[in-house]
Amino acid sequence: MKLSTFVLSSIVLCTTGVVSRPVKRDVDPNLVPPFGIQAGVNPTGTGDCDGIAGADGKPIKIPCACPPALDEFLQSLNANVNAGFVVNNPTVGLSFPTDNSKNSQNARLHAAAVTLQNLHGPGKGCPIAATTFSAQQKAIDALPNTPAPVSTSAAAPKPTTTPVQAPAPAPTNNAGTGNSPTAQQIAALAPPLGFTSGKNPTGTGDCDGAVNGSDGKPIKIPCACPPAQDVYIQSLTANVLAGKAVNNPTVKVTFPLDNSKNSQSARLTAASITLQNLNGPGKGCPIVSTTFSAQQQAINAQSDNQASSPTPAQPVQASPSASSSKAAAPSPVTTGNASGTPSADQITALAPPLGFKSGVNPTGTGDCDGAVNGADGKPIKIPCACPPAQDVYIKSLIANVQAGHAINNTVVKVSFPLDNSKNSQSARLTAASITLQNLNGPGKGCPVVSTTFSAQQKAIDAQSNVAVPVVTSKAPTPPVASSTKAATVAPVPTNNAAVNSPSADQIAALAPPLGFKSGVNPTGTGDCDGAVNGADGKPIKIPCACPPAQDVYIKSLVANVQAGFAVNKLVPLPLSPKSFLVI
């Protein structure tokens, strides 16, 4: 959502004068910032309606019930102002001064914004995009500065009904200096997540994120992301007061309280670090589960006329590998059961490759480059622990497939057919995605953008619709586990007794997927993008004819395996009934 920071940073700490007996009465409606738009504009039929225009000039979608009826909003605003904090989110303080100074206008806008965003509970209300508050904020910021004495207080002040002097920006406070922000100050200035979890669940543990990908569709995120508002605020408060990410102590955080660009960015960095290390080092929610990127862009677009303050973000050491302590996967068996469940070796052999590794270009805030570029052409950020280590992924996938459902999200079923039809390849990719996204609990794992799964699905979709028989064996002897760890070595039932070599159908079924298609972004000189990025982060160039068509690849592979050597190069290939190895 765009305003991003509501931060309406400016303010916070509405530190106003306190009288011994505050008089409670309703705010002057003439001083209440107007919504500026109406609810129910251009309903889509799915509960969404038009809000303010986004960066693309098109209306941002908002719930059709937003903004609320004015009387409902005023009732909530009056309750909050008289309480001196948001009734539905008591850690957020507010005030409603009545003079016309710049800071007082900001304070009123802040009060209206936090009331709106917490209308029905902590973080549950209407988005800022359901109003013109962001435009009003810019208009206020463009006003000449009016002098106002500094007034600080550790406690959230109670409002008065008499005019008060405008609150000045609070001094920059860093943990460890003896002048740390209070919990109320942190809650008041915490960048809003701007999104809620559980949007459009696919049934595989992932849901829509807050950010669209290059295809214009929402990037998928774990359904548990972003966290509940109280969980986020509690973790952010702990990190800020400690001066570091409690779950990743090498990452320092600061939370200055003034409204300079650097201080707003520092607060956003603290929020990002908190989010990405919520459950451990590099284990949390991706930035695309929030509007933090849009908020940062809005901050960057501000004029450089505010006093700067440091925005520290210490480099982080290499993130530890992802673990899956919650998976508790049962020890895999090496043979299929009587019902035809794939064996551990078969699952390992046909497991879609992750296609990426963790810890690429760490930012120092717990996130790293993902395998997929966003709309801006830059890698989407992911937790540095994603994707998991290969053995963790395979162990969890085997457990899920042999159970017939995601162990950590039992309502989600998985299947893992062994033939090479498009549907079966897609089913295996779905099983891998479900495993990845539920690695550490229901909807808690790694995002799909930490892998090349999307590219693999596109490659599958581009194949011709040729049905391939399921790999079965009439032999009573189950496949024997391979003694090597190579993912390309897998047990293959033998049904060519004459030469004891795999059949063409078996080879086609177990053939490692190419995972890429030819002709991507041709340069005009015979070169195209390859499937792997070089050290500069750009795709390595390959001949545009590579990789070959699927049928050409399979035909050549079958010929090589059944010949026992590379037909075009006399290199022996194993002819064991247990495995074949492509070189």
Coordinates of C-alpha atoms in Angstrom, one line a residue:
M1 CA 0.0 0.0 0.0
K2 CA 1.4 3.1 -0.7
L3 CA 1.8 5.5 2.1
S4 CA 3.8 3.4 3.3
T5 CA 5.2 4.4 6.4
F6 CA 2.4 5.5 8.1
V7 CA 5.0 6.2 10.0
L8 CA 3.2 9.3 9.5
S9 CA 6.3 9.2 11.0
S10 CA 6.4 12.7 11.6
I11 CA 4.8 12.7 14.7
V12 CA 4.6 10.2 17.0
L13 CA 5.2 10.8 20.2
C14 CA 2.5 13.0 20.6
T15 CA 3.8 14.4 23.7
T16 CA 1.3 16.9 24.8
G17 CA 0.8 18.7 28.0
V18 CA -0.9 16.7 30.7
V19 CA -3.5 18.1 33.1
S20 CA -4.5 16.4 36.3
R21 CA -8.1 15.9 35.2
P22 CA -8.5 15.6 31.5
V23 CA -11.9 16.5 30.3
K24 CA -13.4 14.0 27.9
R25 CA -15.4 15.3 24.9
D26 CA -15.7 14.6 21.3
V27 CA -13.2 15.9 18.8
D28 CA -14.2 18.8 16.6
P29 CA -15.4 17.1 13.3
N30 CA -14.0 20.1 11.4
L31 CA -10.5 19.1 12.4
V32 CA -10.8 15.4 11.4
P33 CA -8.9 14.7 8.2
P34 CA -11.4 13.7 5.5
F35 CA -11.2 10.3 3.9
G36 CA -11.2 11.8 0.4
I37 CA -12.8 8.8 -1.3
Q38 CA -16.0 6.7 -0.9
A39 CA -16.4 3.1 -0.2
G40 CA -17.7 0.7 -2.8
V41 CA -16.2 2.2 -6.0
N42 CA -16.0 -0.3 -9.0
P43 CA -16.5 -3.5 -7.1
T44 CA -14.8 -6.5 -8.7
G45 CA -17.3 -9.0 -7.3
T46 CA -14.6 -10.6 -5.1
G47 CA -14.9 -8.1 -2.2
D48 CA -12.4 -5.6 -3.6
C49 CA -13.1 -2.1 -4.8
D50 CA -11.0 0.8 -6.1
G51 CA -8.8 2.8 -3.7
I52 CA -6.3 5.6 -4.5
A53 CA -4.1 5.2 -7.6
G54 CA -0.9 3.2 -7.3
A55 CA 2.4 3.8 -9.0
D56 CA 1.0 2.3 -12.3
G57 CA -1.8 4.9 -12.3
K58 CA -4.4 2.2 -11.6
P59 CA -6.5 2.2 -8.5
I60 CA -5.1 0.1 -5.6
K61 CA -7.6 -2.5 -4.6
I62 CA -9.1 -2.2 -1.2
P63 CA -11.9 -3.9 0.7
C64 CA -15.3 -2.6 -0.5
A65 CA -16.3 -1.7 3.0
C66 CA -13.4 0.8 3.3
P67 CA -13.3 3.6 4.2
P68 CA -15.9 3.1 7.0
A69 CA -19.0 5.1 7.5
L70 CA -18.1 8.5 9.0
D71 CA -20.1 8.1 12.1
E72 CA -18.5 4.7 12.8
F73 CA -15.1 6.3 12.3
L74 CA -15.8 9.3 14.5
Q75 CA -17.0 7.1 17.3
S76 CA -13.8 5.1 17.2
L77 CA -11.6 8.2 16.9
N78 CA -13.3 9.9 19.9
A79 CA -12.8 6.7 22.0
N80 CA -9.1 6.6 21.0
V81 CA -8.5 10.3 21.6
N82 CA -10.2 10.2 25.0
A83 CA -8.2 7.2 26.0
G84 CA -4.9 8.6 24.7
F85 CA -4.2 5.5 22.8
V86 CA -5.8 3.2 20.3
V87 CA -8.4 1.2 22.2
N88 CA -8.0 -1.8 19.9
N89 CA -4.2 -1.6 20.0
P90 CA -3.2 -0.1 23.4
T91 CA 0.5 0.1 22.7
V92 CA -0.1 2.8 20.1
G93 CA -0.4 6.2 21.6
L94 CA -2.0 9.2 20.0
S95 CA -3.1 12.8 20.6
F96 CA -5.4 15.2 18.8
P97 CA -4.1 18.8 19.3
T98 CA -6.3 21.5 17.9
D99 CA -3.9 24.2 16.8
N100 CA -2.9 24.7 13.2
S101 CA 0.8 24.1 13.5
K102 CA 2.5 21.7 11.1
N103 CA 3.2 19.2 13.8
S104 CA -0.4 19.3 15.2
Q105 CA -1.8 18.7 11.7
N106 CA 0.5 15.7 11.5
A107 CA -0.6 14.5 14.9
R108 CA -4.3 14.7 13.9
L109 CA -3.6 12.8 10.6
H110 CA -1.6 10.2 12.6
A111 CA -4.6 9.8 15.0
A112 CA -6.9 9.3 12.1
A113 CA -4.6 6.8 10.4
V114 CA -4.0 4.6 13.4
T115 CA -7.7 4.7 14.2
L116 CA -8.5 3.6 10.7
Q117 CA -5.9 0.8 10.6
N118 CA -7.0 -0.6 14.0
L119 CA -10.7 -0.1 13.6
H120 CA -11.7 -3.7 14.3
G121 CA -8.7 -5.0 16.3
P122 CA -4.8 -4.8 16.4
G123 CA -3.8 -4.1 12.8
K124 CA -7.3 -5.0 11.6
G125 CA -9.1 -2.1 9.8
C126 CA -8.9 -0.3 6.6
P127 CA -5.7 0.4 4.6
I128 CA -4.4 4.0 4.1
A129 CA -5.0 3.4 0.4
A130 CA -8.7 3.7 1.3
T131 CA -8.1 7.4 1.9
T132 CA -6.2 10.4 0.6
F133 CA -4.2 10.6 3.8
S134 CA -0.9 10.1 2.0
A135 CA -1.6 13.1 -0.2
Q136 CA -2.7 15.1 2.8
Q137 CA 0.6 14.2 4.5
K138 CA 2.6 15.5 1.5
A139 CA 0.6 18.7 1.6
I140 CA 1.3 19.1 5.3
D141 CA 5.0 18.4 4.7
A142 CA 5.1 21.1 2.1
L143 CA 4.0 23.7 4.6
P144 CA 6.7 26.0 6.1
N145 CA 8.0 24.8 9.4
T146 CA 6.4 26.3 12.4
P147 CA 8.5 26.6 15.6
A148 CA 7.5 24.3 18.4
P149 CA 9.4 23.6 21.7
V150 CA 10.7 20.1 22.2
S151 CA 8.6 18.1 24.7
T152 CA 9.6 14.5 25.5
S153 CA 8.0 12.0 27.7
A154 CA 8.5 8.3 28.2
A155 CA 4.8 7.8 28.9
A156 CA 2.0 8.2 26.4
P157 CA 0.4 11.5 27.3
K158 CA -3.4 11.9 27.9
P159 CA -5.2 14.4 25.7
T160 CA -6.6 17.7 26.8
T161 CA -9.4 19.7 25.3
T162 CA -7.5 22.9 25.4
P163 CA -5.1 23.9 22.6
V164 CA -1.7 22.5 23.2
Q165 CA 1.7 23.4 21.7
A166 CA 2.6 21.2 18.8
P167 CA 4.8 18.2 19.6
A168 CA 8.3 18.4 18.1
P169 CA 10.1 15.4 16.7
A170 CA 11.6 13.3 19.5
P171 CA 15.3 13.0 19.6
T172 CA 17.1 10.2 17.9
N173 CA 17.4 7.3 20.3
N174 CA 19.5 4.2 19.8
A175 CA 19.5 1.1 22.0
G176 CA 22.5 1.0 24.2
T177 CA 22.8 4.7 24.6
G178 CA 20.8 4.9 27.9
N179 CA 18.1 6.7 26.1
S180 CA 16.3 3.9 24.3
P181 CA 12.8 4.4 22.8
T182 CA 9.9 3.2 24.9
A183 CA 7.6 0.4 23.9
Q184 CA 4.9 2.9 23.1
Q185 CA 7.2 5.0 20.9
I186 CA 8.3 1.9 19.0
A187 CA 4.6 0.7 18.5
A188 CA 3.6 4.2 17.4
L189 CA 6.4 4.5 14.8
A190 CA 6.5 0.9 13.7
P191 CA 6.2 0.7 9.9
P192 CA 2.8 -0.9 9.1
L193 CA 3.0 -4.4 7.6
G194 CA 0.4 -3.2 5.1
F195 CA -0.9 -6.6 4.4
T196 CA -2.6 -9.5 6.1
S197 CA -1.9 -13.2 6.0
G198 CA -4.1 -15.9 4.4
K199 CA -5.0 -14.2 1.1
N200 CA -6.3 -16.5 -1.6
P201 CA -4.8 -19.8 -0.2
T202 CA -3.9 -22.2 -3.0
G203 CA -4.3 -25.2 -0.7
T204 CA -0.6 -26.0 -0.9
G205 CA 0.5 -23.7 2.0
D206 CA 1.1 -20.6 0.0
C207 CA -1.0 -17.5 -0.4
D208 CA -0.9 -14.2 -2.2
G209 CA 1.7 -11.7 -1.1
A210 CA 1.6 -8.0 -1.0
V211 CA 3.8 -7.5 -4.1
N212 CA 3.1 -8.5 -7.7
G213 CA 5.8 -10.3 -9.7
S214 CA 6.9 -9.6 -13.2
D215 CA 3.8 -11.4 -14.5
G216 CA 1.5 -8.9 -12.8
K217 CA 0.3 -11.6 -10.4
P218 CA 0.8 -11.6 -6.6
I219 CA 4.1 -13.3 -5.6
K220 CA 3.3 -16.4 -3.5
I221 CA 4.2 -16.3 0.2
P222 CA 3.7 -18.7 3.1
C223 CA 0.1 -18.4 4.3
A224 CA 1.3 -17.6 7.8
C225 CA 3.0 -14.4 6.6
P226 CA 3.0 -11.6 7.6
P227 CA 2.7 -12.4 11.3
A228 CA -0.1 -11.1 13.5
Q229 CA 0.3 -7.4 14.5
D230 CA 0.9 -8.1 18.1
V231 CA 3.6 -10.8 17.3
Y232 CA 5.3 -8.3 15.0
I233 CA 5.2 -5.4 17.5
Q234 CA 6.4 -7.6 20.4
S235 CA 9.4 -8.9 18.4
L236 CA 10.2 -5.4 17.0
T237 CA 10.1 -4.0 20.5
A238 CA 12.4 -6.7 21.8
N239 CA 14.9 -6.2 19.0
V240 CA 15.0 -2.4 19.3
L241 CA 15.4 -2.4 23.1
A242 CA 18.2 -5.0 22.7
G243 CA 19.8 -3.0 19.8
K244 CA 20.0 -6.1 17.7
A245 CA 17.9 -8.9 16.3
V246 CA 17.4 -11.1 19.3
N247 CA 17.1 -14.2 17.0
N248 CA 20.2 -13.1 14.9
P249 CA 22.4 -11.2 17.3
T250 CA 25.1 -10.2 14.7
V251 CA 22.5 -8.0 13.0
K252 CA 22.2 -4.6 14.7
V253 CA 19.1 -2.5 14.7
T254 CA 18.4 1.1 15.5
F255 CA 15.1 3.0 15.8
P256 CA 15.6 6.7 15.7
L257 CA 12.5 8.8 16.5
D258 CA 12.9 11.8 14.3
N259 CA 11.3 12.2 10.9
S260 CA 14.4 12.6 8.7
K261 CA 14.6 10.3 5.6
N262 CA 17.5 8.4 7.2
S263 CA 15.6 7.8 10.4
Q264 CA 12.5 6.6 8.6
S265 CA 14.7 4.2 6.6
A266 CA 16.4 3.0 9.7
R267 CA 13.0 2.2 11.3
L268 CA 12.0 0.4 8.1
T269 CA 15.3 -1.6 8.2
A270 CA 14.6 -2.5 11.9
A271 CA 11.1 -3.7 10.9
S272 CA 12.5 -5.7 7.9
I273 CA 15.2 -7.4 10.1
T274 CA 12.5 -8.3 12.7
L275 CA 10.3 -9.8 10.0
Q276 CA 13.0 -11.9 8.4
N277 CA 14.4 -13.2 11.6
L278 CA 11.1 -13.7 13.4
N279 CA 11.6 -17.4 14.2
G280 CA 15.4 -17.7 14.1
P281 CA 18.4 -16.5 12.0
G282 CA 17.1 -15.9 8.5
K283 CA 13.8 -17.6 9.4
G284 CA 10.8 -15.5 9.1
C285 CA 8.6 -13.9 6.5
P286 CA 9.8 -12.5 3.1
I287 CA 9.6 -8.7 2.5
V288 CA 7.1 -9.4 -0.3
S289 CA 4.6 -10.3 2.5
T290 CA 4.5 -6.6 3.3
T291 CA 4.4 -3.2 1.7
F292 CA 7.9 -2.3 3.0
S293 CA 9.3 -2.0 -0.5
A294 CA 6.7 0.6 -1.5
Q295 CA 7.2 2.4 1.8
Q296 CA 11.0 2.6 1.1
Q297 CA 10.3 4.0 -2.3
A298 CA 8.0 6.6 -0.8
I299 CA 10.8 7.6 1.7
N300 CA 13.3 7.8 -1.1
A301 CA 11.1 10.1 -3.0
Q302 CA 11.0 12.6 -0.2
S303 CA 13.0 15.8 -0.4
D304 CA 16.3 15.9 1.4
N305 CA 15.4 18.8 3.7
Q306 CA 15.4 17.0 7.0
A307 CA 18.3 16.6 9.4
S308 CA 19.9 13.2 8.8
S309 CA 20.4 10.6 11.4
P310 CA 22.3 7.3 11.1
T311 CA 20.7 4.3 9.5
P312 CA 23.0 1.5 10.7
A313 CA 22.7 -2.0 9.4
Q314 CA 25.6 -4.1 10.3
P315 CA 26.8 -6.8 7.9
V316 CA 25.5 -10.2 8.8
Q317 CA 27.6 -13.3 8.7
A318 CA 26.7 -16.1 6.4
S319 CA 23.3 -17.3 7.4
P320 CA 23.1 -20.8 8.8
S321 CA 21.5 -23.4 6.7
A322 CA 17.8 -23.9 7.0
S323 CA 16.7 -26.6 9.4
S324 CA 13.5 -28.4 9.8
S325 CA 13.3 -29.4 13.4
K326 CA 9.5 -29.5 13.3
A327 CA 9.3 -31.7 10.3
A328 CA 10.3 -34.8 12.4
A329 CA 10.2 -36.8 9.2
P330 CA 10.1 -40.5 9.8
S331 CA 13.1 -42.5 8.7
P332 CA 12.5 -43.1 5.0
V333 CA 12.3 -46.6 3.7
T334 CA 14.1 -47.7 0.6
T335 CA 11.4 -49.7 -1.1
G336 CA 7.8 -48.9 -2.1
N337 CA 5.0 -50.5 -0.1
A338 CA 2.3 -52.8 -1.3
S339 CA 0.0 -49.9 -2.2
G340 CA 2.5 -48.6 -4.8
T341 CA 4.0 -45.8 -2.7
P342 CA 7.2 -44.6 -4.3
S343 CA 10.4 -45.6 -2.6
A344 CA 12.8 -43.1 -1.0
D345 CA 15.2 -43.7 -3.9
Q346 CA 12.6 -43.1 -6.5
I347 CA 11.4 -39.9 -4.8
T348 CA 15.1 -38.7 -4.6
A349 CA 15.7 -39.4 -8.2
L350 CA 12.5 -37.6 -9.4
A351 CA 12.6 -34.7 -6.9
P352 CA 12.4 -31.4 -8.8
P353 CA 15.7 -29.6 -8.3
L354 CA 15.7 -26.5 -6.1
G355 CA 17.8 -24.8 -8.7
F356 CA 19.2 -22.3 -6.3
K357 CA 21.2 -22.0 -3.2
S358 CA 20.8 -20.0 0.0
G359 CA 22.9 -17.1 1.1
V360 CA 23.3 -15.3 -2.2
N361 CA 24.2 -11.6 -1.8
P362 CA 23.1 -11.1 1.8
T363 CA 22.0 -7.6 2.6
G364 CA 23.0 -7.7 6.2
T365 CA 19.3 -7.7 7.3
G366 CA 18.6 -11.4 7.1
D367 CA 17.5 -11.4 3.5
C368 CA 19.3 -12.5 0.4
D369 CA 18.7 -12.7 -3.4
G370 CA 16.1 -15.1 -4.5
A371 CA 16.0 -17.2 -7.7
V372 CA 13.4 -15.0 -9.4
N373 CA 13.6 -11.4 -10.5
G374 CA 10.8 -9.0 -9.6
A375 CA 9.1 -6.5 -11.9
D376 CA 12.1 -4.2 -11.5
G377 CA 14.4 -6.8 -12.9
K378 CA 16.2 -7.3 -9.6
P379 CA 16.1 -10.5 -7.5
I380 CA 13.2 -10.8 -5.1
K381 CA 14.5 -10.9 -1.6
I382 CA 14.1 -14.1 0.4
P383 CA 15.2 -15.3 3.9
C384 CA 18.9 -16.1 3.7
A385 CA 18.2 -19.6 5.0
C386 CA 16.1 -20.4 1.9
P387 CA 16.1 -22.7 0.0
P388 CA 16.9 -25.4 2.6
A389 CA 19.9 -27.7 2.3
Q390 CA 19.3 -30.5 -0.2
D391 CA 19.2 -33.3 2.4
V392 CA 16.7 -31.4 4.5
Y393 CA 14.5 -30.9 1.4
I394 CA 14.7 -34.5 0.3
K395 CA 14.1 -35.9 3.7
S396 CA 11.0 -33.8 4.2
L397 CA 9.7 -34.5 0.6
I398 CA 10.1 -38.3 1.2
A399 CA 8.2 -38.1 4.5
N400 CA 5.4 -36.1 2.8
V401 CA 5.1 -38.3 -0.2
Q402 CA 5.1 -41.6 1.8
A403 CA 2.5 -40.1 4.2
G404 CA 0.3 -38.9 1.3
H405 CA 0.1 -35.4 2.8
A406 CA 2.2 -32.6 4.2
I407 CA 3.4 -33.8 7.5
N408 CA 3.4 -30.3 8.9
N409 CA 0.1 -29.3 7.3
T410 CA -1.9 -32.5 7.2
V411 CA -4.9 -31.1 5.3
V412 CA -2.8 -30.6 2.3
K413 CA -2.5 -33.8 0.2
V414 CA 0.4 -34.7 -2.0
S415 CA 1.0 -37.2 -4.8
F416 CA 4.2 -38.2 -6.5
P417 CA 3.5 -40.2 -9.7
L418 CA 6.5 -41.7 -11.4
D419 CA 5.7 -41.4 -15.1
N420 CA 6.8 -38.6 -17.3
S421 CA 3.5 -37.2 -18.4
K422 CA 2.9 -33.4 -18.1
N423 CA 0.4 -34.0 -15.3
S424 CA 2.7 -36.2 -13.4
Q425 CA 5.7 -33.8 -13.7
S426 CA 3.4 -31.0 -12.4
A427 CA 2.2 -33.2 -9.6
R428 CA 5.8 -33.8 -8.5
L429 CA 6.5 -30.1 -8.7
T430 CA 3.4 -29.4 -6.6
A431 CA 4.6 -31.9 -4.0
A432 CA 8.0 -30.2 -3.9
S433 CA 6.4 -26.8 -3.5
I434 CA 4.1 -28.0 -0.7
T435 CA 7.1 -29.5 1.0
L436 CA 9.1 -26.3 0.7
Q437 CA 6.3 -24.0 1.9
N438 CA 5.4 -26.1 4.9
L439 CA 9.0 -27.1 5.9
N440 CA 8.8 -25.8 9.5
G441 CA 5.0 -25.9 10.1
P442 CA 1.7 -25.0 8.4
G443 CA 2.5 -22.3 5.9
K444 CA 6.0 -21.8 7.5
G445 CA 8.9 -22.5 5.2
C446 CA 10.5 -21.0 2.1
P447 CA 8.8 -19.1 -0.7
V448 CA 8.7 -20.6 -4.1
V449 CA 10.8 -17.7 -5.4
S450 CA 13.7 -19.2 -3.5
T451 CA 13.7 -21.9 -6.3
T452 CA 13.4 -22.3 -10.0
F453 CA 10.1 -24.1 -9.6
S454 CA 8.2 -21.5 -11.5
A455 CA 10.5 -21.8 -14.5
Q456 CA 10.3 -25.6 -14.3
Q457 CA 6.5 -25.4 -14.3
K458 CA 6.6 -23.1 -17.4
A459 CA 8.9 -25.7 -19.1
I460 CA 6.5 -28.5 -18.3
D461 CA 3.5 -26.4 -19.6
A462 CA 5.4 -25.9 -22.8
Q463 CA 5.8 -29.6 -23.5
S464 CA 3.5 -31.4 -25.9
N465 CA 0.7 -33.4 -24.3
V466 CA 2.1 -36.8 -24.7
A467 CA 1.0 -39.4 -22.2
V468 CA 3.8 -41.7 -20.8
P469 CA 2.9 -44.9 -19.1
V470 CA 3.5 -45.1 -15.3
V471 CA 6.7 -46.9 -14.4
T472 CA 5.8 -50.2 -12.9
S473 CA 7.5 -53.4 -12.5
K474 CA 6.2 -56.9 -12.5
A475 CA 9.3 -58.2 -10.9
P476 CA 8.7 -59.2 -7.3
T477 CA 12.0 -57.8 -6.2
P478 CA 11.8 -54.2 -4.9
P479 CA 14.3 -51.7 -6.0
V480 CA 17.5 -51.6 -4.0
A481 CA 18.8 -48.3 -2.6
S482 CA 21.7 -46.7 -4.4
S483 CA 24.9 -46.5 -2.4
T484 CA 25.7 -43.0 -3.8
K485 CA 24.2 -39.7 -2.8
A486 CA 24.0 -38.3 -6.3
A487 CA 20.4 -37.1 -7.0
T488 CA 20.6 -38.5 -10.5
V489 CA 21.2 -42.1 -9.3
A490 CA 17.9 -43.9 -8.7
P491 CA 16.5 -47.4 -8.6
V492 CA 14.9 -48.5 -11.8
P493 CA 12.9 -51.7 -12.0
T494 CA 14.2 -53.8 -14.9
N495 CA 11.8 -55.2 -17.5
N496 CA 14.3 -55.9 -20.3
A497 CA 15.6 -59.2 -19.2
A498 CA 17.5 -59.9 -22.4
V499 CA 20.0 -57.1 -21.8
N500 CA 19.2 -56.2 -18.2
S501 CA 18.9 -52.5 -19.2
P502 CA 16.1 -50.0 -18.5
S503 CA 13.3 -49.7 -20.9
A504 CA 12.7 -46.5 -22.9
D505 CA 9.6 -45.7 -20.8
Q506 CA 11.6 -46.1 -17.6
I507 CA 14.4 -43.9 -18.9
A508 CA 11.9 -41.3 -20.0
A509 CA 10.1 -41.4 -16.6
L510 CA 13.3 -40.9 -14.6
A511 CA 15.1 -38.5 -16.9
P512 CA 16.2 -35.4 -15.0
P513 CA 14.3 -32.4 -16.2
L514 CA 16.2 -29.9 -18.3
G515 CA 14.5 -27.2 -16.3
F516 CA 14.9 -24.6 -19.0
K517 CA 13.9 -23.8 -22.6
S518 CA 15.9 -22.5 -25.5
G519 CA 15.7 -19.1 -27.2
V520 CA 15.4 -16.9 -24.1
N521 CA 16.2 -13.2 -24.8
P522 CA 18.2 -13.7 -28.0
T523 CA 21.0 -11.2 -28.6
G524 CA 20.9 -11.4 -32.3
T525 CA 24.3 -13.0 -32.5
G526 CA 23.3 -16.6 -31.8
D527 CA 23.5 -16.3 -28.0
C528 CA 20.6 -16.4 -25.5
D529 CA 20.1 -16.4 -21.8
G530 CA 21.1 -19.6 -19.9
A531 CA 19.5 -21.1 -16.8
V532 CA 22.3 -20.0 -14.5
N533 CA 23.5 -16.5 -13.5
G534 CA 27.1 -15.6 -13.6
A535 CA 29.1 -13.8 -10.9
D536 CA 27.7 -10.5 -12.1
G537 CA 24.2 -11.7 -11.4
K538 CA 23.2 -11.8 -15.1
P539 CA 22.3 -15.0 -17.1
I540 CA 25.3 -16.7 -18.7
K541 CA 25.0 -16.7 -22.4
I542 CA 24.4 -20.0 -24.2
P543 CA 23.7 -21.0 -27.9
C544 CA 20.1 -20.2 -28.7
A545 CA 19.5 -23.8 -29.7
C546 CA 20.2 -25.0 -26.2
P547 CA 18.8 -26.9 -24.4
P548 CA 17.4 -29.2 -27.1
A549 CA 13.8 -30.1 -27.5
Q550 CA 12.5 -32.5 -24.9
D551 CA 11.9 -35.3 -27.5
V552 CA 15.5 -34.9 -28.9
Y553 CA 16.9 -35.0 -25.4
I554 CA 14.9 -38.1 -24.4
K555 CA 15.7 -39.9 -27.7
S556 CA 19.4 -39.4 -27.3
L557 CA 19.4 -40.3 -23.6
V558 CA 17.5 -43.5 -24.3
A559 CA 20.0 -44.4 -27.1
N560 CA 23.0 -43.7 -24.8
V561 CA 21.7 -45.6 -21.8
Q562 CA 20.6 -48.7 -23.8
A563 CA 23.9 -48.7 -25.7
G564 CA 25.8 -48.5 -22.4
F565 CA 27.9 -45.5 -23.6
A566 CA 27.5 -42.1 -25.1
V567 CA 26.8 -42.9 -28.7
N568 CA 28.6 -39.8 -29.9
K569 CA 31.5 -40.3 -27.4
L570 CA 32.6 -43.7 -26.3
V571 CA 32.2 -43.2 -22.6
P572 CA 30.9 -46.3 -20.7
L573 CA 27.6 -45.9 -18.9
P574 CA 26.5 -48.2 -16.1
L575 CA 24.0 -50.9 -17.1
S576 CA 23.1 -52.0 -13.6
P577 CA 19.4 -52.9 -13.2
K578 CA 19.5 -50.6 -10.2
S579 CA 20.5 -47.3 -11.8
F580 CA 21.6 -45.4 -14.8
L581 CA 23.7 -42.3 -14.6
V582 CA 23.6 -39.5 -17.2
I583 CA 26.9 -37.8 -17.9

